[in-house]
mmCIF file of C-alpha atoms in Angstrom:
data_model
loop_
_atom_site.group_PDB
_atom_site.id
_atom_site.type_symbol
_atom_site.label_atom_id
_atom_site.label_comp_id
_atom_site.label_asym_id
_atom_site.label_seq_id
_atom_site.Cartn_x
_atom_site.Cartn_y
_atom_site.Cartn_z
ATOM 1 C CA UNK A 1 108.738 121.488 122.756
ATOM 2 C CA UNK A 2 107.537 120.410 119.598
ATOM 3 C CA UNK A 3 105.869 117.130 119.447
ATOM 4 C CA UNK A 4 107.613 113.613 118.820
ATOM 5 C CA UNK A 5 106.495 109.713 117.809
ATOM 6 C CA UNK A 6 106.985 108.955 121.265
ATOM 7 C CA UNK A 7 105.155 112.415 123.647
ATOM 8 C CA UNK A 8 101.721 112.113 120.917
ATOM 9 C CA UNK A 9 99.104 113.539 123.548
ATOM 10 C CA UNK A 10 96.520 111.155 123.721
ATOM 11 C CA UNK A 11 94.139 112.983 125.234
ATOM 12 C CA UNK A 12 94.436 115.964 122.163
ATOM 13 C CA UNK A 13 94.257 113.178 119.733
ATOM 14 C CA UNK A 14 90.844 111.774 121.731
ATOM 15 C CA UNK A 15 89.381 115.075 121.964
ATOM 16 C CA UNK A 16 90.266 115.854 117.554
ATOM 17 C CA UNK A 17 89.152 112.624 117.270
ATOM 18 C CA UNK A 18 92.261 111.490 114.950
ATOM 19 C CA UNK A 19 92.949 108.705 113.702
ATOM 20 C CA UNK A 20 96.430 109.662 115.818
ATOM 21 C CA UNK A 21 99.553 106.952 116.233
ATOM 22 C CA UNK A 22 99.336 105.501 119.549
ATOM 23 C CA UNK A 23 100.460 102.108 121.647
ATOM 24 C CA UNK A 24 97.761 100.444 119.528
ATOM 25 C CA UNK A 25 98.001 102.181 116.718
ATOM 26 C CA UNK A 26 101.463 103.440 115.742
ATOM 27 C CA UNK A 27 102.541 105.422 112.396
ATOM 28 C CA UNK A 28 102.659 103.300 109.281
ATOM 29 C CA UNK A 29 102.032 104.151 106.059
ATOM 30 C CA UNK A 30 98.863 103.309 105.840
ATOM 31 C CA UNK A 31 97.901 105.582 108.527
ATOM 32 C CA UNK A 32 100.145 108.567 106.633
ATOM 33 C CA UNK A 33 98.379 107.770 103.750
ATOM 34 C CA UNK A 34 94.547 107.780 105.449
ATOM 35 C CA UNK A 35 95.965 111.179 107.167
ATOM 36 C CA UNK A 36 96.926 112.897 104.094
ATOM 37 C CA UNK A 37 93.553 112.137 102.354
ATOM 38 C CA UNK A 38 91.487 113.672 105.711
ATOM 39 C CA UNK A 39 93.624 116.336 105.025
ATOM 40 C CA UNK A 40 93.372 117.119 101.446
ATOM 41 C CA UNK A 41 88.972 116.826 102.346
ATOM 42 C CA UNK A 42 89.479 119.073 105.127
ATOM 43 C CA UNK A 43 92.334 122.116 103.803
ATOM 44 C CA UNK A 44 92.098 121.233 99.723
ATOM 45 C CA UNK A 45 95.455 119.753 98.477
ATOM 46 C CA UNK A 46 97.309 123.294 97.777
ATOM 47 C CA UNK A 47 97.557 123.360 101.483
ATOM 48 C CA UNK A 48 99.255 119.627 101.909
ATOM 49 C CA UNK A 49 102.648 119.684 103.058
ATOM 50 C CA UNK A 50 104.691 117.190 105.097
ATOM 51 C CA UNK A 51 104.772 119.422 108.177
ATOM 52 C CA UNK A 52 100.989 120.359 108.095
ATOM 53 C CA UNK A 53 100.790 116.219 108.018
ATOM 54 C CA UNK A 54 103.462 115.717 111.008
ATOM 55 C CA UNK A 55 101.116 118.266 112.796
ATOM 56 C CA UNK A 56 97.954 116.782 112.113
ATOM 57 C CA UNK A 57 99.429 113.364 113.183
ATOM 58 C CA UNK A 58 101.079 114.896 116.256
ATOM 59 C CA UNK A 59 104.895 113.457 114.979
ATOM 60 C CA UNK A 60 107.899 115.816 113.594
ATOM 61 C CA UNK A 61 107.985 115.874 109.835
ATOM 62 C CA UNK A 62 110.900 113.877 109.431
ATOM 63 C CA UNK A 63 109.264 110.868 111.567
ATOM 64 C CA UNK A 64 107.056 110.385 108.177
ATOM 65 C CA UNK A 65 110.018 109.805 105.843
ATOM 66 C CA UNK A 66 110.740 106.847 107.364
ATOM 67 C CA UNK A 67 107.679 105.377 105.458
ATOM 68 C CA UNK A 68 107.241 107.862 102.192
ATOM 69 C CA UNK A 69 110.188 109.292 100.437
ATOM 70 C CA UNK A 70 108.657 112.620 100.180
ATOM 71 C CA UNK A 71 105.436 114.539 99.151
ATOM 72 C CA UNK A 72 105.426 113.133 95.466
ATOM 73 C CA UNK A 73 105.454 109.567 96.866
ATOM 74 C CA UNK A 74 102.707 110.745 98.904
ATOM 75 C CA UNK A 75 100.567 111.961 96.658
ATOM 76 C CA UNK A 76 100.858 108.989 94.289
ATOM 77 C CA UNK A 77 99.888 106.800 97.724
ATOM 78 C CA UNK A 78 97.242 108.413 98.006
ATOM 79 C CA UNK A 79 95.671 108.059 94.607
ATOM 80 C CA UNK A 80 96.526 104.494 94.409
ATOM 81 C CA UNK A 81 94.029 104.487 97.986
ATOM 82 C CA UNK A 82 91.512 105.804 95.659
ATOM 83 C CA UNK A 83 91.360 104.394 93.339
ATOM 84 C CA UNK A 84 91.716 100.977 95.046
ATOM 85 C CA UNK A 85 88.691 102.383 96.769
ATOM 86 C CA UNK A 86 86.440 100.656 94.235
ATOM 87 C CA UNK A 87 88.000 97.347 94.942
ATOM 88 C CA UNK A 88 86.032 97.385 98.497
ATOM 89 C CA UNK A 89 82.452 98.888 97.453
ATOM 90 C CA UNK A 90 79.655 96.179 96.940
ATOM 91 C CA UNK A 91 78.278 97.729 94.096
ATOM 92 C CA UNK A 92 81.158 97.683 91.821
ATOM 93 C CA UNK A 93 81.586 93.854 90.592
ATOM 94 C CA UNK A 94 84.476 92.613 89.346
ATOM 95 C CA UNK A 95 83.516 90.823 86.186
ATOM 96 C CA UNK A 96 80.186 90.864 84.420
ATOM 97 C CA UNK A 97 77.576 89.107 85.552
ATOM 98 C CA UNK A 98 74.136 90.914 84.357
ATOM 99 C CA UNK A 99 75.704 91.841 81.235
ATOM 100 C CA UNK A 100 78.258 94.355 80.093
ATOM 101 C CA UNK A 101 76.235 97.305 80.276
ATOM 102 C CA UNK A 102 75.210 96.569 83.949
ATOM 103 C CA UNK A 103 78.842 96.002 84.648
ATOM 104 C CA UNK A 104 79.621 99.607 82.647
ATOM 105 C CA UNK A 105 76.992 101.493 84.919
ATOM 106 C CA UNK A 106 78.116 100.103 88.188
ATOM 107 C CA UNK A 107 81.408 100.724 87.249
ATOM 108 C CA UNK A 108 80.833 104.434 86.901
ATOM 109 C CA UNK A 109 78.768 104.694 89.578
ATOM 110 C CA UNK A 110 81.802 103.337 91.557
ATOM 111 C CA UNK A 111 84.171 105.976 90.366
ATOM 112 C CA UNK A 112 81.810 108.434 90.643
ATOM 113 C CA UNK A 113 81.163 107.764 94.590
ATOM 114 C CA UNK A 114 84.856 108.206 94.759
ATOM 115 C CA UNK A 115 84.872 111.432 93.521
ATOM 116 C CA UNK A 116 82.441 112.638 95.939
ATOM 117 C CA UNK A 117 83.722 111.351 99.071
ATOM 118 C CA UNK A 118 86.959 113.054 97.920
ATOM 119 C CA UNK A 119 86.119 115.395 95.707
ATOM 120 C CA UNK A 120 89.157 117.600 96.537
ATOM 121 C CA UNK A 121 91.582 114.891 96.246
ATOM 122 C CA UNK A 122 90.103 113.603 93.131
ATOM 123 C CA UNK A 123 92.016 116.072 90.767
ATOM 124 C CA UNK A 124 95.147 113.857 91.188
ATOM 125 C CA UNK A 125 93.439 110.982 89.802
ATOM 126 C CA UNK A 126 93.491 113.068 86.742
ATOM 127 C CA UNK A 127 96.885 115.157 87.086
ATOM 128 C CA UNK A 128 99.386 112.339 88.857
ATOM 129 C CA UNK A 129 101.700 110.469 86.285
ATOM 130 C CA UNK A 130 100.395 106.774 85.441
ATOM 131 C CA UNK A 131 102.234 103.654 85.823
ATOM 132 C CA UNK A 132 102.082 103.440 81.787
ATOM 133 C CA UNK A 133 101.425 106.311 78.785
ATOM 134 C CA UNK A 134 98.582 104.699 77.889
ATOM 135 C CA UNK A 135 96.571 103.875 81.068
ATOM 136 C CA UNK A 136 93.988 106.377 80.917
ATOM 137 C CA UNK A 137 92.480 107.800 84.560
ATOM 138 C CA UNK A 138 90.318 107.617 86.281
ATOM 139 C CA UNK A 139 90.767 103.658 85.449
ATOM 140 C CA UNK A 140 94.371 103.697 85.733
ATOM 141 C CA UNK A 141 95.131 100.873 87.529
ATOM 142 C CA UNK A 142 96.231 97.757 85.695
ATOM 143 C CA UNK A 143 93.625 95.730 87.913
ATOM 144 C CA UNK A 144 90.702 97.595 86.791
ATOM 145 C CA UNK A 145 92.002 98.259 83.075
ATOM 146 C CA UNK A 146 92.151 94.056 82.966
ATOM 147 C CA UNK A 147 88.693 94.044 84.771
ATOM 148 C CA UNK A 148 87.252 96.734 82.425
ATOM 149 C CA UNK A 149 88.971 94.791 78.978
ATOM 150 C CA UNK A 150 88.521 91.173 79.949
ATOM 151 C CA UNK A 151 84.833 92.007 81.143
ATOM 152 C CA UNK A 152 84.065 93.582 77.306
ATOM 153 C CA UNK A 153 85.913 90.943 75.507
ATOM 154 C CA UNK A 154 84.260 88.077 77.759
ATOM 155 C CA UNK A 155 80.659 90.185 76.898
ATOM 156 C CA UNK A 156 81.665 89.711 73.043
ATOM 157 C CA UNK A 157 83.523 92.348 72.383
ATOM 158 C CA UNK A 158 86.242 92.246 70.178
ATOM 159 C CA UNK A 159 89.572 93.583 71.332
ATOM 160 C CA UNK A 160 89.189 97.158 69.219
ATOM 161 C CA UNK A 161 86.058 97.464 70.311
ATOM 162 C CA UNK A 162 87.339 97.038 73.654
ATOM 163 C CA UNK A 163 90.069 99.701 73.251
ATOM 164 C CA UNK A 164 87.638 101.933 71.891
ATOM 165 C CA UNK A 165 85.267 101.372 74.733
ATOM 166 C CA UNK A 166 88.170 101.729 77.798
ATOM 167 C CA UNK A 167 89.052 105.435 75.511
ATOM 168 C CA UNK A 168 85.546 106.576 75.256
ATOM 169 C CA UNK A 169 84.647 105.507 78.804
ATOM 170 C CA UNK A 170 87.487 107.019 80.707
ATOM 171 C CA UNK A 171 86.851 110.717 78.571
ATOM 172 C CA UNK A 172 83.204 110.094 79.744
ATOM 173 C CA UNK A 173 84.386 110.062 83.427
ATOM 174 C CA UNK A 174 87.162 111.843 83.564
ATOM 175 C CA UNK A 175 85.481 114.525 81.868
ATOM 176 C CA UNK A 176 82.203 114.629 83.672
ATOM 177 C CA UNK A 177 83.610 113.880 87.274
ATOM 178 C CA UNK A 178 86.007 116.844 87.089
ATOM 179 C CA UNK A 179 83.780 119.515 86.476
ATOM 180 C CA UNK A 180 81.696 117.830 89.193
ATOM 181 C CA UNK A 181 83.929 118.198 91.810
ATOM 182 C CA UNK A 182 84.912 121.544 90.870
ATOM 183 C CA UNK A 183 81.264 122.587 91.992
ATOM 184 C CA UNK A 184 82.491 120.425 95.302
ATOM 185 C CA UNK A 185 85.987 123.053 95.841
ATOM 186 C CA UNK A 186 88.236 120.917 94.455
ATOM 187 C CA UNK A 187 91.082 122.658 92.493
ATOM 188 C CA UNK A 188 90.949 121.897 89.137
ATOM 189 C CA UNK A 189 93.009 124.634 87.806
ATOM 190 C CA UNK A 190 91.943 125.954 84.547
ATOM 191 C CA UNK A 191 88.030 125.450 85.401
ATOM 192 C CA UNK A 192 88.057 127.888 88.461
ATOM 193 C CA UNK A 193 87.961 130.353 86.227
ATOM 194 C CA UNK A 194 85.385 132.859 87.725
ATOM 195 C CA UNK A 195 84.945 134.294 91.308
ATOM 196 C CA UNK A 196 81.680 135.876 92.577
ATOM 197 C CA UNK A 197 80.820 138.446 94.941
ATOM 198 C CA UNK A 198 78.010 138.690 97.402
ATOM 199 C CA UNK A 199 75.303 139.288 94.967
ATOM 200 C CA UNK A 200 76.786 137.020 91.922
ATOM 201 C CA UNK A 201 77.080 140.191 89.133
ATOM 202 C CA UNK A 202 80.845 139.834 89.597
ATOM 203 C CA UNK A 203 82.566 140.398 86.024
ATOM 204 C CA UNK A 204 79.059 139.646 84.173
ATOM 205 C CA UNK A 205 78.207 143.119 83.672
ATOM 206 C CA UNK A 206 78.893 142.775 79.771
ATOM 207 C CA UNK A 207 77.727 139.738 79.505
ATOM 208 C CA UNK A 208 73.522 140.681 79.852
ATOM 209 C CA UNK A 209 72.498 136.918 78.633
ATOM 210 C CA UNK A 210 74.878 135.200 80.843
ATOM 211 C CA UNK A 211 73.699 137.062 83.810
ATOM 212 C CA UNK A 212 70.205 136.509 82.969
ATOM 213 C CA UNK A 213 70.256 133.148 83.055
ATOM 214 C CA UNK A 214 72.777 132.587 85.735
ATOM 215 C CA UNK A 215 69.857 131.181 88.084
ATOM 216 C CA UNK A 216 69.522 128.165 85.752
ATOM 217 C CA UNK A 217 73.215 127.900 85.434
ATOM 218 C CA UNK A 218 73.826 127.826 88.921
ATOM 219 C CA UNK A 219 71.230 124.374 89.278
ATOM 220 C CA UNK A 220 72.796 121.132 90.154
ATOM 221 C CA UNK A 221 71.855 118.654 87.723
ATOM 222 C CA UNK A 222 74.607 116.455 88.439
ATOM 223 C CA UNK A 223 73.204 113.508 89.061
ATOM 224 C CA UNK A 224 70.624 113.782 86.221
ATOM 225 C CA UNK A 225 73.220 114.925 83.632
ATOM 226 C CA UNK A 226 75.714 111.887 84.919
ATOM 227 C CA UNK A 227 72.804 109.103 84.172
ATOM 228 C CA UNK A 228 71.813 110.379 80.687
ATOM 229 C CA UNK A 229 75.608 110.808 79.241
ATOM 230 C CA UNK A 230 76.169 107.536 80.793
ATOM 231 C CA UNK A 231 73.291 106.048 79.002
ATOM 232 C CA UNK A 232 74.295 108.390 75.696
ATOM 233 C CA UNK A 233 78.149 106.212 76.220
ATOM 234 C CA UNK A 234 76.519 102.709 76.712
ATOM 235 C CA UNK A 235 74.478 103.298 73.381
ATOM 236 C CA UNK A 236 77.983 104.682 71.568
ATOM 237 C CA UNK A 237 79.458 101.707 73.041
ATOM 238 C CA UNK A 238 76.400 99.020 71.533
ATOM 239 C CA UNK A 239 77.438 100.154 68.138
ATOM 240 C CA UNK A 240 80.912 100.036 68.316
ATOM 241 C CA UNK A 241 80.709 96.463 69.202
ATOM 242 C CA UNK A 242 78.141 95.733 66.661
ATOM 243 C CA UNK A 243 80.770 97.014 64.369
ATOM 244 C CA UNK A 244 83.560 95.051 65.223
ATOM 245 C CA UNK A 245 81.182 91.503 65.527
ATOM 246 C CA UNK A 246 84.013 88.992 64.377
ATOM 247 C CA UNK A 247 82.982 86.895 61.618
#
């Protein structure tokens, strides 16, 4: 027999080591929501479906509706958990206080550490619908788009130059933090473009250049690469608030 909120076995969920509903821990939300991000790290979100969560939390599918509507609510759950993520990490303040390009790099820094303790999940950030048009991820929330403006305008920024600084920031990290994880297995759609076999010549035998210099393709520089375009975006930003010093 399949399963229910009330026959979880306890000792299964011990031995999986779950974060499983129990006596002093029953299903909420916040648990679903937890659930469905070890899944997406584990299986990749393609494979995310309100069954495969009901089985992974030992309760019948329908048991979760009584706390998310469905799979869409879900999924926008779970990258409001993310992104919220920030909001408990040390190293991301919430205002200024060594100036605004300190704040700018810890910022980043934040989102980035995000991404790569969920890389797979991390494509939503980009792909799920925002509260507004114009919130731009991976800052989408409207507590860390009033952090991010209010910390540039407070730094003496005006507010274009502010604008222009939340635009140019977000296409830095979006950007950058996408291709990233795709080197992680996330599914980013478009950019998984090209599948090797064992010995990497897979679809590169017309393309002599490209195969000859695979080996230096294939090198992480992540980390490297992520520090100087964040430096090239804090200089971009210096002048545009240089140029929009009110009078």
């Amino acid at each position: 027999m399949a399963a229910t909120e009330d026959t979880t076995d306890v000792d299964a969920a011990l031995v999986r080591g779950r974060p499983l509903p129990s006596k002093s821990r029953p299903l909420d939300h916040e648990l679903i929501v937890a659930t469905a991000i070890a899944f997406i790290d584990e299986h990749g979100l393609p494979g995310l479906t309100m069954r495969r969560l009901g089985a992974m939390l030992d309760v019948e599918a329908m048991a979760l509706y009584r706390y998310v509507s469905g799979k869409e609510e879900l999924l926008d759950a779970v990258v409001e958990r993310l992104v919220a993520g920030m909001q408990v990490d040390d190293e991301v303040p919430e205002a200024p206080s060594d100036g605004w390009q300190d704040f700018l790099q810890r910022l980043a820094h934040g989102v980035r550490r995000v991404a790569l303790r969920h890389p797979k999940a991390f494509p939503l950030v980009a792909s799920r619908p925002t509260e507004a048009p114009w919130l731009r991820p991976p800052l989408r929330s409207l507590d860390w788009v009033e952090a991010f403006l209010s910390g540039l305008t407070d730094e003496g920024f005006t507010d274009e130059a502010a604008v222009a600084g939340y635009r140019a920031f977000t296409s830095f990290l979006l950007g950058h933090l996408l291709l990233e994880v795709s080197t992680h297995g996330a599914d980013v759609g478009p950019l998984d473009v090209l599948e090797d076999d064992a010995d990497g010549s897979m679809s590169l035998a017309a393309f002599p250049t490209v195969r000859r210099l695979r080996p230096g393709l294939s090198e992480d520089h992540a980390a490297a690469e992520f520090e100087e375009a964040l430096e090239e975006l804090l200089g971009r930003l210096t002048l545009i608030r240089s140029e929009h010093v009110e009078a």
